[in-house]
PDB file of C-alpha atoms in Angstrom:
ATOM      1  CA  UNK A   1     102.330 132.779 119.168  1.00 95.00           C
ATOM      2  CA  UNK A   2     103.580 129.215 119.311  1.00 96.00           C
ATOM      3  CA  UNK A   3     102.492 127.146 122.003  1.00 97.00           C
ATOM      4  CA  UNK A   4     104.859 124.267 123.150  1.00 98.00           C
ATOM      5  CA  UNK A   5     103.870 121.240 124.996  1.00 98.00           C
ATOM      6  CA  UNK A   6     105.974 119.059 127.110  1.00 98.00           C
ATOM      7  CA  UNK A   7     104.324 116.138 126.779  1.00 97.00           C
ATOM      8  CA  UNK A   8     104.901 112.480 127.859  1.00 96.00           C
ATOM      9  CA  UNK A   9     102.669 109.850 128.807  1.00 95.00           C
ATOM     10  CA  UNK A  10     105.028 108.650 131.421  1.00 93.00           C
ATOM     11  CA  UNK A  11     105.685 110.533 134.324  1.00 94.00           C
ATOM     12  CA  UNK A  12     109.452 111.117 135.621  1.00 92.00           C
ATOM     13  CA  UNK A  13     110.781 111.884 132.665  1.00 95.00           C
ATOM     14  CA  UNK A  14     111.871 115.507 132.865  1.00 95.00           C
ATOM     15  CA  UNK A  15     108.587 117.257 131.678  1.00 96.00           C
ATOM     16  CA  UNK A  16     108.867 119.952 133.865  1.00 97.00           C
ATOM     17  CA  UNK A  17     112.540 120.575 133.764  1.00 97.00           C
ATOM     18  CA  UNK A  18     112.081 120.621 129.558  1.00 98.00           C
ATOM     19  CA  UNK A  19     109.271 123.175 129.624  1.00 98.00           C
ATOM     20  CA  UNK A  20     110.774 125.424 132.956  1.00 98.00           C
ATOM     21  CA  UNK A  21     114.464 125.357 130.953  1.00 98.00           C
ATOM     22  CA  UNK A  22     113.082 126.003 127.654  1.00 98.00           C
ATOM     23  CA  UNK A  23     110.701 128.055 128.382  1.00 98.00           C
ATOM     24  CA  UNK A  24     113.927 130.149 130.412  1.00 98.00           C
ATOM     25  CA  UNK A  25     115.749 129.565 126.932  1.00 97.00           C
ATOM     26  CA  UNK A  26     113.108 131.464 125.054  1.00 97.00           C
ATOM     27  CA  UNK A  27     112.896 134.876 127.741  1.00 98.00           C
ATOM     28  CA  UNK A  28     116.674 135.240 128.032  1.00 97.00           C
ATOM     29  CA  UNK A  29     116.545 135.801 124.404  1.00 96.00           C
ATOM     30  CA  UNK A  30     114.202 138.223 124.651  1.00 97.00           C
ATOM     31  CA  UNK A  31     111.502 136.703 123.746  1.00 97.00           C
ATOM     32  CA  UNK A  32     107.601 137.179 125.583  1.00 98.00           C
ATOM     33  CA  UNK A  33     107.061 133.685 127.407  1.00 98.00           C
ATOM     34  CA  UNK A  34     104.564 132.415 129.353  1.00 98.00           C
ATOM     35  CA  UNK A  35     104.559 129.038 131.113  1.00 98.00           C
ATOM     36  CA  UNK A  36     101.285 127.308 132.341  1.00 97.00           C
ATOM     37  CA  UNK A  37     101.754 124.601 134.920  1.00 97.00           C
ATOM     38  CA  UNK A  38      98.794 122.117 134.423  1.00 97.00           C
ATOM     39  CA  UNK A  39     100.206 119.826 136.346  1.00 96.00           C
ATOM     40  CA  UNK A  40      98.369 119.646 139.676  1.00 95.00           C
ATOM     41  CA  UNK A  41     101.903 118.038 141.410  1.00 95.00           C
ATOM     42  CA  UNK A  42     102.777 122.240 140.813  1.00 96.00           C
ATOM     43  CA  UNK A  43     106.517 121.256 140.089  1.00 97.00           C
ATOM     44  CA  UNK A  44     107.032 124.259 137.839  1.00 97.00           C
ATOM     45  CA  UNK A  45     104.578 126.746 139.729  1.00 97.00           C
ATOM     46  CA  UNK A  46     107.110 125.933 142.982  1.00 97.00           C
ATOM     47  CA  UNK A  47     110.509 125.972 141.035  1.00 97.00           C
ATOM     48  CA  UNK A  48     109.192 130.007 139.808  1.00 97.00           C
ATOM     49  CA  UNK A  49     108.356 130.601 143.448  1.00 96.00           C
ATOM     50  CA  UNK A  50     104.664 131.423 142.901  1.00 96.00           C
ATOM     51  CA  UNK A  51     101.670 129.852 145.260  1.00 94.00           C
ATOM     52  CA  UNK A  52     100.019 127.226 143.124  1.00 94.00           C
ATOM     53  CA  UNK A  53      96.734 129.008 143.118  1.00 93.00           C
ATOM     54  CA  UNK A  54      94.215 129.809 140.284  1.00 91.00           C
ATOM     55  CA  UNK A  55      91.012 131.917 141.537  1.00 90.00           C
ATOM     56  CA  UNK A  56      88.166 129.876 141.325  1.00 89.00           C
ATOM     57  CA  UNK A  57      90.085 126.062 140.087  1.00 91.00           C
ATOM     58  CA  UNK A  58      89.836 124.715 136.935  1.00 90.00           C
ATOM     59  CA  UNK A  59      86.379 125.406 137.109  1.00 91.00           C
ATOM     60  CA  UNK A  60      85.991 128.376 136.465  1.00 91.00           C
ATOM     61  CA  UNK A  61      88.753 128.453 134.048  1.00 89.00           C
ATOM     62  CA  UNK A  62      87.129 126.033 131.807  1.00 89.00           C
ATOM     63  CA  UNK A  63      83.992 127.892 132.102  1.00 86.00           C
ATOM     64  CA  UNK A  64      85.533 131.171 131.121  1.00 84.00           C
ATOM     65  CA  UNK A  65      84.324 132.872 134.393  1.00 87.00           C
ATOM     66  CA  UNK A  66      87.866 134.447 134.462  1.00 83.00           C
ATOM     67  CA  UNK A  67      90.345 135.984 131.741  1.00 87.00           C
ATOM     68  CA  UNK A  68      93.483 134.028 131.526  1.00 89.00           C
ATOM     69  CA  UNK A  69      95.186 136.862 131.866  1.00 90.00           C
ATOM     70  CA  UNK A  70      93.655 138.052 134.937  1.00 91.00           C
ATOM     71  CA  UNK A  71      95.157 134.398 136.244  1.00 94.00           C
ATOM     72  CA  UNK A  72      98.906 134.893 135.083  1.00 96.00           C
ATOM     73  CA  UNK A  73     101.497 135.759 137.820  1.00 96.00           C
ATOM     74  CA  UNK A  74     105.083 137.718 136.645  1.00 96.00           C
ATOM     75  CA  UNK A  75     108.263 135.428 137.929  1.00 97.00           C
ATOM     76  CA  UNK A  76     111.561 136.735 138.909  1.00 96.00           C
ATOM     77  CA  UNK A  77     112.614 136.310 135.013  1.00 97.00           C
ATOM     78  CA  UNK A  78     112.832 139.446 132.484  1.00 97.00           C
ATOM     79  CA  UNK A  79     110.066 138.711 129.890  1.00 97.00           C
ATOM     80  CA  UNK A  80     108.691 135.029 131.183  1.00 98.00           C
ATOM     81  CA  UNK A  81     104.876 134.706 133.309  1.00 98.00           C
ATOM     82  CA  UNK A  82     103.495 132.039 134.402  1.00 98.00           C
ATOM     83  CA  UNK A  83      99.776 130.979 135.178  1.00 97.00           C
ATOM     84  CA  UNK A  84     100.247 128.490 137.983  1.00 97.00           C
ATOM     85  CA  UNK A  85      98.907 125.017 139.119  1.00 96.00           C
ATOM     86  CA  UNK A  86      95.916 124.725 141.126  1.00 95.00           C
ATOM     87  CA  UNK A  87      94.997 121.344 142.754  1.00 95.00           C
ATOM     88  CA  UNK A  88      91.768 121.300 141.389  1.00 94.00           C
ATOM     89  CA  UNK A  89      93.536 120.499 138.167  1.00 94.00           C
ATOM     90  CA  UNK A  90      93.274 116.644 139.100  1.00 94.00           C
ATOM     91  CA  UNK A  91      89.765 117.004 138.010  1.00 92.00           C
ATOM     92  CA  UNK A  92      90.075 118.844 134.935  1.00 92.00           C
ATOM     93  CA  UNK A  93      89.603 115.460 132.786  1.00 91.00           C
ATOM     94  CA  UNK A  94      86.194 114.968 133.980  1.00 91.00           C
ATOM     95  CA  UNK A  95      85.420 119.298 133.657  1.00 92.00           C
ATOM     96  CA  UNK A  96      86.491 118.993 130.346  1.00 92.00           C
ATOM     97  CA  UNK A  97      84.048 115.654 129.573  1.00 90.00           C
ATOM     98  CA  UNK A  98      81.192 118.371 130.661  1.00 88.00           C
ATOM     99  CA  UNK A  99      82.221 121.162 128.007  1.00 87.00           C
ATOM    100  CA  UNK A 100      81.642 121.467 124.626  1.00 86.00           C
ATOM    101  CA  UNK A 101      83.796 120.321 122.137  1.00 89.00           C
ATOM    102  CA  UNK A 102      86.507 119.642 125.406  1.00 91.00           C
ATOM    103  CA  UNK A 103      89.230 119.126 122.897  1.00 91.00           C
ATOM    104  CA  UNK A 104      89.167 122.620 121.561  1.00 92.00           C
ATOM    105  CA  UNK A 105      88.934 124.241 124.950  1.00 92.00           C
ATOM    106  CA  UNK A 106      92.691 124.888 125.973  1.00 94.00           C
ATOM    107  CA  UNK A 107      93.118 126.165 122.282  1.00 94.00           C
ATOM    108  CA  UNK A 108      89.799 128.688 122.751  1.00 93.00           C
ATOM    109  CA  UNK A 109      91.365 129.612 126.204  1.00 94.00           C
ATOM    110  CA  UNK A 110      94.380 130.437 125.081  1.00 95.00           C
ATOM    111  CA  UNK A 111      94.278 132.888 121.648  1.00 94.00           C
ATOM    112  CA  UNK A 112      93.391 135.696 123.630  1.00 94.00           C
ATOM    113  CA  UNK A 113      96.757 135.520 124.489  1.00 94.00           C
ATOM    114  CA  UNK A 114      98.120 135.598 120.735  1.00 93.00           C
ATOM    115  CA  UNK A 115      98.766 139.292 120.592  1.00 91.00           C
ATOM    116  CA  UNK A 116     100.963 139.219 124.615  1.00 95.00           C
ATOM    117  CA  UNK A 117     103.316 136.042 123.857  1.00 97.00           C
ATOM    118  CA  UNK A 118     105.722 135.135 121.381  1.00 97.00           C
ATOM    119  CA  UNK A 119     105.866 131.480 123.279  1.00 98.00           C
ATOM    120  CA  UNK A 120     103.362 129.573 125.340  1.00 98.00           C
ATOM    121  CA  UNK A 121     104.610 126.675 127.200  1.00 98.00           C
ATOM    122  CA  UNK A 122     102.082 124.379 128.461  1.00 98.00           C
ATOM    123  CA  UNK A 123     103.922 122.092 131.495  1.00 98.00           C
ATOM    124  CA  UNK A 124     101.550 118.383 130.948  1.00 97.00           C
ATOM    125  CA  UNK A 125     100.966 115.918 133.478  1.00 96.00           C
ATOM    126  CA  UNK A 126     101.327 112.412 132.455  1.00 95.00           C
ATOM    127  CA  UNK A 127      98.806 110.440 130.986  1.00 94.00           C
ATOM    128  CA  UNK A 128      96.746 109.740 127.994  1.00 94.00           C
ATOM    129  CA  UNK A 129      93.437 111.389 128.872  1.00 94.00           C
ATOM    130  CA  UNK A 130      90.959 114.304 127.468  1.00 94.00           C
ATOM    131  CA  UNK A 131      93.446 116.855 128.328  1.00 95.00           C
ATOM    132  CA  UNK A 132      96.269 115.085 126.357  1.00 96.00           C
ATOM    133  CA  UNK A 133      93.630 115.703 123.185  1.00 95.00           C
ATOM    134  CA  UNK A 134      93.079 119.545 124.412  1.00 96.00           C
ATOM    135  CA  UNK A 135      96.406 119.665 124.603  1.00 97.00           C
ATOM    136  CA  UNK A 136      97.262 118.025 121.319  1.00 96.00           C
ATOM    137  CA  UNK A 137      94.832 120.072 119.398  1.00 96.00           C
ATOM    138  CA  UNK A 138      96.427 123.390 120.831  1.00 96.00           C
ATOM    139  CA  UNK A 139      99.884 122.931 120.962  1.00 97.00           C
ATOM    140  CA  UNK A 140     101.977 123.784 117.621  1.00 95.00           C
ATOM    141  CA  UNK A 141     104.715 121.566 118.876  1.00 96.00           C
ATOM    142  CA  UNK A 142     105.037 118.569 121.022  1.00 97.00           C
ATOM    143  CA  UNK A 143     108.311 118.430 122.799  1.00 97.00           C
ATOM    144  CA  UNK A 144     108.696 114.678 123.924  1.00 97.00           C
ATOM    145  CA  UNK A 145     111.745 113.706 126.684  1.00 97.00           C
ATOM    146  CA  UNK A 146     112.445 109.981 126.965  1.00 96.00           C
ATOM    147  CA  UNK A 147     114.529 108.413 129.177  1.00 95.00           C
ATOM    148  CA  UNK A 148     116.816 106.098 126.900  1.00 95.00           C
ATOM    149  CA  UNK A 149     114.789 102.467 128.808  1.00 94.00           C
ATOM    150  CA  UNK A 150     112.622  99.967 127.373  1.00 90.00           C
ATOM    151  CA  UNK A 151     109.629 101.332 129.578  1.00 91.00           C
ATOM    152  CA  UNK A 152     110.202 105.160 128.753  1.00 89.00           C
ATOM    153  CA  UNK A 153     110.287 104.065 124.893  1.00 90.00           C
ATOM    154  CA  UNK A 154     107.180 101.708 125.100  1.00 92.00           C
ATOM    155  CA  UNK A 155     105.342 104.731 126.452  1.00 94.00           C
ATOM    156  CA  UNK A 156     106.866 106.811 123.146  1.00 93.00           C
ATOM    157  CA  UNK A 157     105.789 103.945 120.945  1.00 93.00           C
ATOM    158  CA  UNK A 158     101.669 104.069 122.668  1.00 95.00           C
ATOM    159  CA  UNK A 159     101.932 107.837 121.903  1.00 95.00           C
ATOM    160  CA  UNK A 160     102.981 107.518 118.028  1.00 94.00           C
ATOM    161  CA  UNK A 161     100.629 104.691 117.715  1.00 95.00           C
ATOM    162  CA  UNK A 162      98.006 107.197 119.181  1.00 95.00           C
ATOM    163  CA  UNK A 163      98.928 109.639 116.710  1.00 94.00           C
ATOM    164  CA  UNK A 164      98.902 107.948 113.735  1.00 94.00           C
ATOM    165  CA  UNK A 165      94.992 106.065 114.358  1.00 95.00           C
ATOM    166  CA  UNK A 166      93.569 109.931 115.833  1.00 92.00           C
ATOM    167  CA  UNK A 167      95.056 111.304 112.689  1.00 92.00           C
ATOM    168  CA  UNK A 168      96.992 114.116 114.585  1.00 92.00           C
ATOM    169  CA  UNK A 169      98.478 116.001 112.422  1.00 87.00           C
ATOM    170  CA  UNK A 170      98.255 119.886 113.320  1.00 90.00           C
ATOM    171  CA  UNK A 171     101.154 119.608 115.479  1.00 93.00           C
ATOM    172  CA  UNK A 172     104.784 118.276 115.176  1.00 93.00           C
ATOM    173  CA  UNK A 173     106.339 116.070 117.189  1.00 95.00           C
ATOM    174  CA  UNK A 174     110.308 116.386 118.567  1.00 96.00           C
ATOM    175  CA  UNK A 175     111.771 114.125 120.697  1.00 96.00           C
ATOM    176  CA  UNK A 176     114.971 113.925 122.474  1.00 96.00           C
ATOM    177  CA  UNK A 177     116.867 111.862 125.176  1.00 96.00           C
ATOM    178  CA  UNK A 178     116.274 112.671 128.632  1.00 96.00           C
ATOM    179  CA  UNK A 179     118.469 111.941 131.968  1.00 95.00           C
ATOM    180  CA  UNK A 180     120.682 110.205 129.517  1.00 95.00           C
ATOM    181  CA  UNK A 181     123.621 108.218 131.510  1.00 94.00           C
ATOM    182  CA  UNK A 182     126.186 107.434 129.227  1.00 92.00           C
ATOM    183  CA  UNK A 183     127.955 105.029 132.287  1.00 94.00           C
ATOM    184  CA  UNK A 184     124.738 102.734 131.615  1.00 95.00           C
ATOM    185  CA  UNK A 185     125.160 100.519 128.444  1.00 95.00           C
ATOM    186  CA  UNK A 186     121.640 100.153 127.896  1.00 93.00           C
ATOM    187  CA  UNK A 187     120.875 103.902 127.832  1.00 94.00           C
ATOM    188  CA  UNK A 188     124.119 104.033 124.794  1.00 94.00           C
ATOM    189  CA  UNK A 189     122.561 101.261 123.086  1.00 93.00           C
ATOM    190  CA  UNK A 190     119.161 102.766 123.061  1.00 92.00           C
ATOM    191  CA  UNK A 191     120.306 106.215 122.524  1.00 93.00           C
ATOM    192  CA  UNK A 192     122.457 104.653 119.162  1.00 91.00           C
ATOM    193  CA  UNK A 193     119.476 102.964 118.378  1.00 89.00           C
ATOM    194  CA  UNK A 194     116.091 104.453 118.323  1.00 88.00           C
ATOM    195  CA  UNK A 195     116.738 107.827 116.703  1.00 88.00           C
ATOM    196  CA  UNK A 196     116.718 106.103 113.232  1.00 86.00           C
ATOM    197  CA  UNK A 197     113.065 104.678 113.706  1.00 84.00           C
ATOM    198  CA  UNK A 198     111.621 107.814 114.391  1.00 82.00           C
ATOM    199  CA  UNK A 199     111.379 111.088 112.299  1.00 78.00           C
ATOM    200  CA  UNK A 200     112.247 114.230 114.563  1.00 82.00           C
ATOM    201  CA  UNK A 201     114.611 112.743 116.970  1.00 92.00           C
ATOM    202  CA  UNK A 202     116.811 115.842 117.979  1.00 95.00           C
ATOM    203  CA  UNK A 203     120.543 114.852 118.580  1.00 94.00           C
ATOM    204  CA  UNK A 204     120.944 116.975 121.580  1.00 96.00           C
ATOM    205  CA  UNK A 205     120.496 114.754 124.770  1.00 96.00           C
ATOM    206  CA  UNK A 206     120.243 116.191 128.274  1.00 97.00           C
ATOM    207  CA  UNK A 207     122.072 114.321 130.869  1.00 96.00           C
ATOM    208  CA  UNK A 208     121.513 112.592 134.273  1.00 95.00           C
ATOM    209  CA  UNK A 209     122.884 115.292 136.349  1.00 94.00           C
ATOM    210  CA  UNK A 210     122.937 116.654 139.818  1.00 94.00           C
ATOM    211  CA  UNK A 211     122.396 120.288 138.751  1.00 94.00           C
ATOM    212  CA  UNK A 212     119.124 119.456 137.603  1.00 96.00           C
ATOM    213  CA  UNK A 213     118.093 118.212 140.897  1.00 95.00           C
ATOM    214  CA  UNK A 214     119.402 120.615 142.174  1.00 96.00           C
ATOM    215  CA  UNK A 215     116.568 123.146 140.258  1.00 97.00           C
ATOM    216  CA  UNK A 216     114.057 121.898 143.726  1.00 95.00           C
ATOM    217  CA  UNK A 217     116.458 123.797 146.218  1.00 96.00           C
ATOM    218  CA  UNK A 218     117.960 126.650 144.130  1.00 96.00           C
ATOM    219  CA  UNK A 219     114.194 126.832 142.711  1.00 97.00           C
ATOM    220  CA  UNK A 220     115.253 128.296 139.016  1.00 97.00           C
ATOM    221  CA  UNK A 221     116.314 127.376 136.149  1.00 97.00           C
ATOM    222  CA  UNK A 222     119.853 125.326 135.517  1.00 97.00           C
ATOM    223  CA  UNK A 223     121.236 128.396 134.003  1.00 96.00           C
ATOM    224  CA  UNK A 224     120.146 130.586 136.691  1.00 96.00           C
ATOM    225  CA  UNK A 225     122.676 128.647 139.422  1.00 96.00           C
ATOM    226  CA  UNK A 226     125.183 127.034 137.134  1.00 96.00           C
ATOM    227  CA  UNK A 227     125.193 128.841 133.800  1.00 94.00           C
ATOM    228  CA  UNK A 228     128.502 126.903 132.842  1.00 94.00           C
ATOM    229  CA  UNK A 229     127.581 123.095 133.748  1.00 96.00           C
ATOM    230  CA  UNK A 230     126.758 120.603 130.954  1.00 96.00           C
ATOM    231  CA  UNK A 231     123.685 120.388 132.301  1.00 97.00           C
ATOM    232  CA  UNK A 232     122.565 124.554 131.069  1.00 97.00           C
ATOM    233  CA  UNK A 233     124.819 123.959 127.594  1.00 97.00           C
ATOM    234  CA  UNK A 234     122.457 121.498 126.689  1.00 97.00           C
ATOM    235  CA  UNK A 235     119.459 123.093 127.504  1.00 98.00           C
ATOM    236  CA  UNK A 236     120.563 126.149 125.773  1.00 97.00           C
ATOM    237  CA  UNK A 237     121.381 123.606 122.291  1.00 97.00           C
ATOM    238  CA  UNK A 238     118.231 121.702 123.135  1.00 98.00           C
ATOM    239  CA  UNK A 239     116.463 125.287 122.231  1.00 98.00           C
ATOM    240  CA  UNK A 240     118.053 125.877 119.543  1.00 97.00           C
ATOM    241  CA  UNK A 241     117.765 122.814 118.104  1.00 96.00           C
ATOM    242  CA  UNK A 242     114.649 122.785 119.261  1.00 97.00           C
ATOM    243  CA  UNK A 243     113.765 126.739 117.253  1.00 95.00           C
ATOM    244  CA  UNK A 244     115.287 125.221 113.965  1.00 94.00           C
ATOM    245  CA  UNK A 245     111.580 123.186 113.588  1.00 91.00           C
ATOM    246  CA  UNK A 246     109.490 125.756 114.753  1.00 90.00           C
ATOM    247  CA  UNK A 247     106.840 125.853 112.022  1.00 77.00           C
ATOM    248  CA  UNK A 248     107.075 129.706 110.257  1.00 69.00           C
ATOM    249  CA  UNK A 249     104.861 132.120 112.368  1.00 61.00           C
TER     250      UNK A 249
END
């Protein structure tokens, strides 16, 4: 099982459409997926139609009172689940500061699951907090969108800097452009730019586009409602490209 994180400290970046498209890209295939939404917003719970509801909040699913299983909901996809949001998730930092060892808990939650699920994707809020370390200590890769601006790229710069002094190193990292607007000249000059100064920049970029807005009203995935825009050719390359640095099962 390889568990997938879409992860930025900055909010608005396209987290949730990365880890709902992806995660899409991996079931079409054939693949058994399962999304979890740990964003308390829900933005992925309401895109796959399912109430944003977890028996018992995020406390009892830190404190093991339920199966994780038990918790996960079937969408209208062949082969992809999700366990949804839950509001209560806006407290899970300070659950987790009451467990032990909180940075191993999503990990310990989740390898029941090894044997069900080929992929895990695990939808992050933003932030830097204890649940960014549970999640970094579970996740086998860290999918990372950036918006090609100076803020979206400071925020990439805090997260490698965070990296390199906690010594992460049980997970990789791949980032890509995000809502990339080739009209702008800043977002070309940063997108010619930046991939040299950091390992694991993919070259596929997903652009600004009204299709993926549009994901809020159809409420699927881009290639669900327009299978032939740029918008779903670059999610499926993003997967692919994304696949190619899967570490070996």
């Amino acid at each position: 099982m390889q568990i997938l994180a879409s992860y930025n400290i900055k909010g608005g970046v396209g987290k949730t459409a990365t880890s709902v498209n992806l995660a899409f890209q991996g079931a079409h295939e054939g693949a058994r997926t399962l999304i979890w939404d740990l964003d308390p917003q829900g933005a992925a719970t309401f895109y796959f139609r399912v109430r944003p509801k977890i028996k018992g909040g995020s406390r009892a699913l830190l404190k093991g009172r339920h199966d994780l299983a038990d918790l996960i909901k079937a969408t209208d996809h062949d082969n992809l689940d999700l366990l949804p949001s839950d509001f209560s998730y806006r407290t899970m930092d300070l659950l987790l500061d009451d467990t032990k060892k909180p940075n191993e808990r999503l990990k310990l939650l989740l390898s029941p699951l090894a044997g069900e699920y080929d992929y895990v994707f695990l939808d992050c809020p933003p932030g830097l907090t204890l649940l960014s370390e549970s999640i970094f200590e579970a996740a086998n890769v860290l999918v990372v969108p950036v918006i090609p601006t100076s803020l979206s790229l400071r925020t990439l710069k805090q997260l490698v800097e965070f990296r390199r002094k906690k010594q992460l190193r049980n997970f990789k990292m791949l980032v890509f452009f995000s809502m990339a607007d080739r009209r702008k000249q800043l977002h070309r000059d940063l997108m010619q730019m930046m991939p040299s100064k950091y390992p694991n920049f993919l070259k596929t970029n997903i652009p600004y586009s009204t299709e993926i807005e549009r994901m809020g009203i159809e409420r699927a995935p881009v290639s669900c409602f327009a299978e032939n825009s740029k918008s779903a050719q670059a999610y499926q390359e993003l997967w692919q490209e994304v696949k190619a640095h899967l570490p070996a099962w």
